[in-house]
mmCIF file of C-alpha atoms in Angstrom:
data_model
loop_
_atom_site.group_PDB
_atom_site.id
_atom_site.type_symbol
_atom_site.label_atom_id
_atom_site.label_comp_id
_atom_site.label_asym_id
_atom_site.label_seq_id
_atom_site.Cartn_x
_atom_site.Cartn_y
_atom_site.Cartn_z
ATOM 1 C CA MET B 1 38.952 145.977 66.336
ATOM 2 C CA LEU B 2 40.631 142.216 66.854
ATOM 3 C CA THR B 3 43.525 141.724 67.954
ATOM 4 C CA LEU B 4 45.434 138.882 64.521
ATOM 5 C CA HIS B 5 47.340 136.013 65.461
ATOM 6 C CA ASP B 6 47.596 135.113 62.010
ATOM 7 C CA PRO B 7 49.336 137.407 59.537
ATOM 8 C CA THR B 8 49.092 136.054 56.700
ATOM 9 C CA ILE B 9 45.703 137.390 57.390
ATOM 10 C CA LEU B 10 46.464 140.638 55.329
ATOM 11 C CA THR B 11 49.408 138.985 53.109
ATOM 12 C CA SER B 12 46.034 136.642 51.977
ATOM 13 C CA PHE B 13 43.843 139.799 52.010
ATOM 14 C CA ALA B 14 45.975 141.499 49.438
ATOM 15 C CA ASP B 15 47.252 139.374 46.929
ATOM 16 C CA ALA B 16 43.972 138.518 46.569
ATOM 17 C CA GLU B 17 42.594 142.137 45.730
ATOM 18 C CA SER B 18 45.966 142.694 43.871
ATOM 19 C CA SER B 19 45.623 138.906 42.213
ATOM 20 C CA SER B 20 41.717 138.808 41.930
ATOM 21 C CA PRO B 21 40.191 143.127 41.929
ATOM 22 C CA SER B 22 36.770 143.220 44.189
ATOM 23 C CA PRO B 23 33.841 144.492 41.550
ATOM 24 C CA ARG B 24 32.574 148.029 41.976
ATOM 25 C CA LYS B 25 31.379 151.022 39.787
ATOM 26 C CA ILE B 26 31.007 154.593 39.894
ATOM 27 C CA SER B 27 28.426 156.164 42.151
ATOM 28 C CA LEU B 28 26.107 157.924 39.912
ATOM 29 C CA THR B 29 25.171 161.161 42.173
ATOM 30 C CA ASP B 30 28.659 161.663 42.445
ATOM 31 C CA ALA B 31 31.562 161.015 39.833
ATOM 32 C CA SER B 32 34.367 161.136 41.209
ATOM 33 C CA ARG B 33 33.542 158.218 44.111
ATOM 34 C CA ILE B 34 34.070 154.626 43.875
ATOM 35 C CA ILE B 35 31.687 151.643 45.480
ATOM 36 C CA TYR B 36 33.928 148.781 45.858
ATOM 37 C CA THR B 37 32.543 145.617 46.169
ATOM 38 C CA SER B 38 33.259 143.738 49.965
ATOM 39 C CA ARG B 39 35.766 140.995 50.640
ATOM 40 C CA GLN B 40 35.410 138.792 53.093
ATOM 41 C CA LEU B 41 38.974 138.767 55.424
ATOM 42 C CA PRO B 42 40.440 134.550 54.972
ATOM 43 C CA HIS B 43 39.929 132.647 58.351
ATOM 44 C CA PRO B 44 42.987 132.361 60.283
ATOM 45 C CA ARG B 45 45.473 128.692 59.289
ATOM 46 C CA GLY B 46 47.322 126.662 61.000
ATOM 47 C CA GLY B 47 45.147 126.446 64.378
ATOM 48 C CA LYS B 48 45.926 129.760 65.123
ATOM 49 C CA ASN B 49 41.937 131.438 65.987
ATOM 50 C CA TYR B 50 41.467 135.632 66.387
ATOM 51 C CA GLY B 51 42.423 137.579 69.320
ATOM 52 C CA LEU B 52 41.380 139.682 71.749
ATOM 53 C CA PRO B 53 38.672 142.453 71.013
ATOM 54 C CA THR B 54 40.761 145.713 71.275
ATOM 55 C CA LEU B 55 38.601 148.611 72.616
ATOM 56 C CA CYS B 56 39.851 151.941 70.272
ATOM 57 C CA ASP B 57 38.194 155.245 69.080
ATOM 58 C CA PHE B 58 37.888 157.029 72.211
ATOM 59 C CA SER B 59 39.014 160.414 70.202
ATOM 60 C CA GLU B 60 35.466 159.445 69.347
ATOM 61 C CA ALA B 61 34.136 159.293 73.109
ATOM 62 C CA ARG B 62 31.357 161.600 75.002
ATOM 63 C CA ILE B 63 31.611 162.194 78.209
ATOM 64 C CA GLY B 64 27.679 162.866 80.004
ATOM 65 C CA THR B 65 24.737 161.122 79.964
ATOM 66 C CA VAL B 66 22.782 162.769 77.246
ATOM 67 C CA GLN B 67 24.352 164.605 74.522
ATOM 68 C CA LYS B 68 22.046 166.887 71.558
ATOM 69 C CA ASP B 69 24.061 168.606 68.465
ATOM 70 C CA SER B 70 26.958 165.248 67.768
ATOM 71 C CA GLY B 71 25.423 165.309 64.761
ATOM 72 C CA PRO B 72 23.776 161.648 63.893
ATOM 73 C CA PHE B 73 27.722 160.193 62.662
ATOM 74 C CA VAL B 74 28.068 158.769 65.836
ATOM 75 C CA GLN B 75 27.697 155.102 64.598
ATOM 76 C CA PRO B 76 28.796 153.233 61.881
ATOM 77 C CA CYS B 77 25.859 153.158 59.651
ATOM 78 C CA ILE B 78 25.320 148.880 60.753
ATOM 79 C CA TYR B 79 25.144 149.617 63.994
ATOM 80 C CA ARG B 80 23.303 152.948 64.034
ATOM 81 C CA ALA B 81 19.855 153.364 66.855
ATOM 82 C CA PRO B 82 16.848 154.803 65.501
ATOM 83 C CA GLU B 83 17.106 158.238 68.179
ATOM 84 C CA VAL B 84 20.438 158.393 66.511
ATOM 85 C CA ILE B 85 19.214 158.241 63.260
ATOM 86 C CA PHE B 86 16.295 160.742 63.689
ATOM 87 C CA GLU B 87 19.116 162.922 66.057
ATOM 88 C CA MET B 88 16.835 162.935 69.452
ATOM 89 C CA PRO B 89 18.963 163.307 71.737
ATOM 90 C CA TRP B 90 20.699 160.628 73.305
ATOM 91 C CA GLY B 91 23.223 158.308 75.583
ATOM 92 C CA THR B 92 25.213 155.233 76.503
ATOM 93 C CA ALA B 93 22.211 152.926 75.521
ATOM 94 C CA VAL B 94 23.031 153.941 72.473
ATOM 95 C CA ASP B 95 25.488 151.363 72.674
ATOM 96 C CA ILE B 96 24.130 148.913 73.787
ATOM 97 C CA TRP B 97 21.883 148.392 70.380
ATOM 98 C CA GLY B 98 25.492 148.398 69.245
ATOM 99 C CA VAL B 99 26.439 145.631 70.927
ATOM 100 C CA ALA B 100 23.438 143.974 69.326
ATOM 101 C CA GLY B 101 24.237 144.665 65.875
ATOM 102 C CA VAL B 102 27.490 143.658 67.381
ATOM 103 C CA ILE B 103 27.239 140.193 69.026
ATOM 104 C CA TRP B 104 24.253 139.490 66.300
ATOM 105 C CA THR B 105 27.245 140.128 63.471
ATOM 106 C CA LEU B 106 29.178 137.600 65.398
ATOM 107 C CA PHE B 107 27.422 135.432 66.254
ATOM 108 C CA GLU B 108 25.142 134.685 63.333
ATOM 109 C CA GLY B 109 27.487 135.616 59.555
ATOM 110 C CA GLN B 110 26.259 138.326 58.613
ATOM 111 C CA HIS B 111 24.717 141.699 59.406
ATOM 112 C CA LEU B 112 21.194 142.486 61.767
ATOM 113 C CA PHE B 113 19.614 144.143 59.335
ATOM 114 C CA GLY B 114 21.078 143.455 56.516
ATOM 115 C CA ASP B 115 22.214 145.397 53.448
ATOM 116 C CA VAL B 116 18.839 146.267 52.395
ATOM 117 C CA ILE B 117 19.562 149.772 54.328
ATOM 118 C CA PHE B 118 21.826 150.463 51.080
ATOM 119 C CA ASP B 119 20.915 151.813 48.385
ATOM 120 C CA PRO B 120 21.192 149.660 45.700
ATOM 121 C CA ILE B 121 21.588 152.485 43.398
ATOM 122 C CA THR B 122 24.292 154.806 44.745
ATOM 123 C CA GLY B 123 25.535 152.517 47.707
ATOM 124 C CA HIS B 124 24.028 154.709 50.790
ATOM 125 C CA HIS B 125 23.011 153.974 53.925
ATOM 126 C CA ASP B 126 19.132 154.839 53.293
ATOM 127 C CA PRO B 127 17.623 155.599 56.395
ATOM 128 C CA PHE B 128 14.085 154.587 55.404
ATOM 129 C CA ARG B 129 14.985 151.025 54.305
ATOM 130 C CA HIS B 130 17.107 151.004 57.754
ATOM 131 C CA LEU B 131 13.951 151.955 59.287
ATOM 132 C CA ALA B 132 11.247 149.360 58.270
ATOM 133 C CA ARG B 133 13.891 146.620 59.230
ATOM 134 C CA MET B 134 13.646 148.438 62.174
ATOM 135 C CA VAL B 135 9.874 147.529 62.712
ATOM 136 C CA ALA B 136 9.734 143.868 61.842
ATOM 137 C CA VAL B 137 12.868 142.599 63.153
ATOM 138 C CA ILE B 138 11.383 144.254 66.830
ATOM 139 C CA GLY B 139 7.871 143.072 65.705
ATOM 140 C CA GLU B 140 6.529 146.315 66.601
ATOM 141 C CA PHE B 141 5.991 150.240 65.288
ATOM 142 C CA PRO B 142 7.848 152.684 68.068
ATOM 143 C CA SER B 143 4.968 153.948 71.258
ATOM 144 C CA PRO B 144 4.233 157.526 70.443
ATOM 145 C CA GLU B 145 6.133 159.007 73.032
ATOM 146 C CA PHE B 146 8.858 157.691 71.052
ATOM 147 C CA VAL B 147 7.523 159.099 67.547
ATOM 148 C CA ARG B 148 7.008 162.944 69.297
ATOM 149 C CA ARG B 149 10.009 163.423 70.815
ATOM 150 C CA SER B 150 11.373 164.072 66.853
ATOM 151 C CA GLU B 151 10.467 166.270 64.392
ATOM 152 C CA MET B 152 12.071 163.479 61.999
ATOM 153 C CA THR B 153 10.438 161.477 62.643
ATOM 154 C CA ARG B 154 6.454 161.976 60.833
ATOM 155 C CA GLN B 155 9.001 161.642 57.825
ATOM 156 C CA CYS B 156 8.085 157.770 58.451
ATOM 157 C CA PHE B 157 5.367 157.385 61.319
ATOM 158 C CA ASP B 158 2.397 159.384 62.201
ATOM 159 C CA GLU B 159 1.272 160.291 65.301
ATOM 160 C CA GLY B 160 0.615 156.698 66.455
ATOM 161 C CA GLY B 161 3.787 155.398 66.030
ATOM 162 C CA ASN B 162 2.261 153.390 62.495
ATOM 163 C CA TRP B 163 4.319 153.550 59.486
ATOM 164 C CA ILE B 164 3.704 155.962 56.854
ATOM 165 C CA ALA B 165 6.627 155.814 54.436
ATOM 166 C CA HIS B 166 5.120 153.538 51.598
ATOM 167 C CA ALA B 167 7.168 155.128 48.816
ATOM 168 C CA GLU B 168 10.067 155.255 50.032
ATOM 169 C CA ALA B 169 10.147 151.523 51.380
ATOM 170 C CA SER B 170 8.157 148.845 52.342
ATOM 171 C CA ILE B 171 8.012 147.192 55.306
ATOM 172 C CA PRO B 172 9.278 143.276 54.832
ATOM 173 C CA ASP B 173 6.478 141.027 55.982
ATOM 174 C CA ASN B 174 8.338 137.729 56.015
ATOM 175 C CA ILE B 175 11.188 138.583 58.413
ATOM 176 C CA SER B 176 11.019 138.708 61.802
ATOM 177 C CA LEU B 177 14.319 137.753 65.004
ATOM 178 C CA GLU B 178 13.139 134.535 64.738
ATOM 179 C CA THR B 179 13.133 134.313 61.535
ATOM 180 C CA LEU B 180 16.488 135.421 61.139
ATOM 181 C CA GLU B 181 18.035 133.384 63.942
ATOM 182 C CA ARG B 182 19.286 130.047 62.119
ATOM 183 C CA ARG B 183 21.715 128.427 64.417
ATOM 184 C CA LEU B 184 20.229 127.777 67.684
ATOM 185 C CA THR B 185 16.659 125.662 68.671
ATOM 186 C CA GLY B 186 15.248 125.250 71.677
ATOM 187 C CA THR B 187 15.257 126.761 74.995
ATOM 188 C CA GLU B 188 18.512 127.528 74.342
ATOM 189 C CA LYS B 189 17.344 129.690 70.944
ATOM 190 C CA GLU B 190 14.819 131.289 73.074
ATOM 191 C CA LEU B 191 16.798 132.864 75.762
ATOM 192 C CA PHE B 192 19.257 133.995 73.176
ATOM 193 C CA LEU B 193 16.326 135.662 71.140
ATOM 194 C CA ASP B 194 15.331 137.664 75.000
ATOM 195 C CA PHE B 195 18.431 139.019 75.163
ATOM 196 C CA MET B 196 18.835 139.884 72.249
ATOM 197 C CA ARG B 197 15.089 141.326 73.172
ATOM 198 C CA ALA B 198 16.609 143.942 75.990
ATOM 199 C CA MET B 199 18.523 145.438 73.776
ATOM 200 C CA LEU B 200 16.634 146.377 70.727
ATOM 201 C CA LYS B 201 13.954 148.751 71.974
ATOM 202 C CA TRP B 202 12.442 151.066 70.683
ATOM 203 C CA MET B 203 12.759 153.115 73.921
ATOM 204 C CA PRO B 204 16.336 153.634 74.761
ATOM 205 C CA GLU B 205 14.871 153.771 78.496
ATOM 206 C CA GLU B 206 13.833 150.605 77.994
ATOM 207 C CA ARG B 207 17.119 148.525 76.865
ATOM 208 C CA SER B 208 18.100 147.107 79.144
ATOM 209 C CA THR B 209 21.931 148.167 80.740
ATOM 210 C CA ALA B 210 25.375 146.589 80.307
ATOM 211 C CA GLY B 211 25.001 144.696 83.779
ATOM 212 C CA GLU B 212 21.807 144.110 83.376
ATOM 213 C CA LEU B 213 22.492 142.115 80.581
ATOM 214 C CA LEU B 214 25.973 140.524 81.926
ATOM 215 C CA GLY B 215 22.726 139.175 84.894
ATOM 216 C CA HIS B 216 21.012 137.504 81.842
ATOM 217 C CA GLU B 217 20.024 134.130 81.805
ATOM 218 C CA PHE B 218 21.488 133.709 78.246
ATOM 219 C CA LEU B 219 25.350 133.800 78.955
ATOM 220 C CA GLY B 220 24.655 132.227 82.763
#
């Protein structure tokens, strides 16, 4: 999370919600659940900026290199790694995937896989939509070895890693990591995309480590 040097950010947010409440709807699958439209926080004023990032949620930390029975909810769905979605054993590489998502959000101003990963009717996370978007953004299908690591992968991919869940979601053919990145040009864009690709790998062990990322030319 980011610390705030401008306390008016929160008071302005509360005032805006009070004077003009966010649109909302009742969930079709759970009448006791109300879904609210997101409201963006205002930017700091008076020459101030956001403060330093603060590490939090240590109660959710896991000790050890491999986790096998922590359930599918170890990451926010917008930053969820593919091995977590498929309930495979996971380790520190999920944090590298999450870092890629956070960097993209901060740098591009939108989530890497977009709001399309949520069901438009229920508002719930839709893993089929999410995985279809992953294929488009990563630019390739998962390897047969990745598919063999969980029986759940067979809902989406055949033994060769090809997409088979056409009834649930279609792989968008008009997006890629290159087309989604709109702030940079030339060599700087190439380096940034290479930096992102180093973290966005289907196979966890193929993702760069934190130390390797620190030595990437994009940060040089």
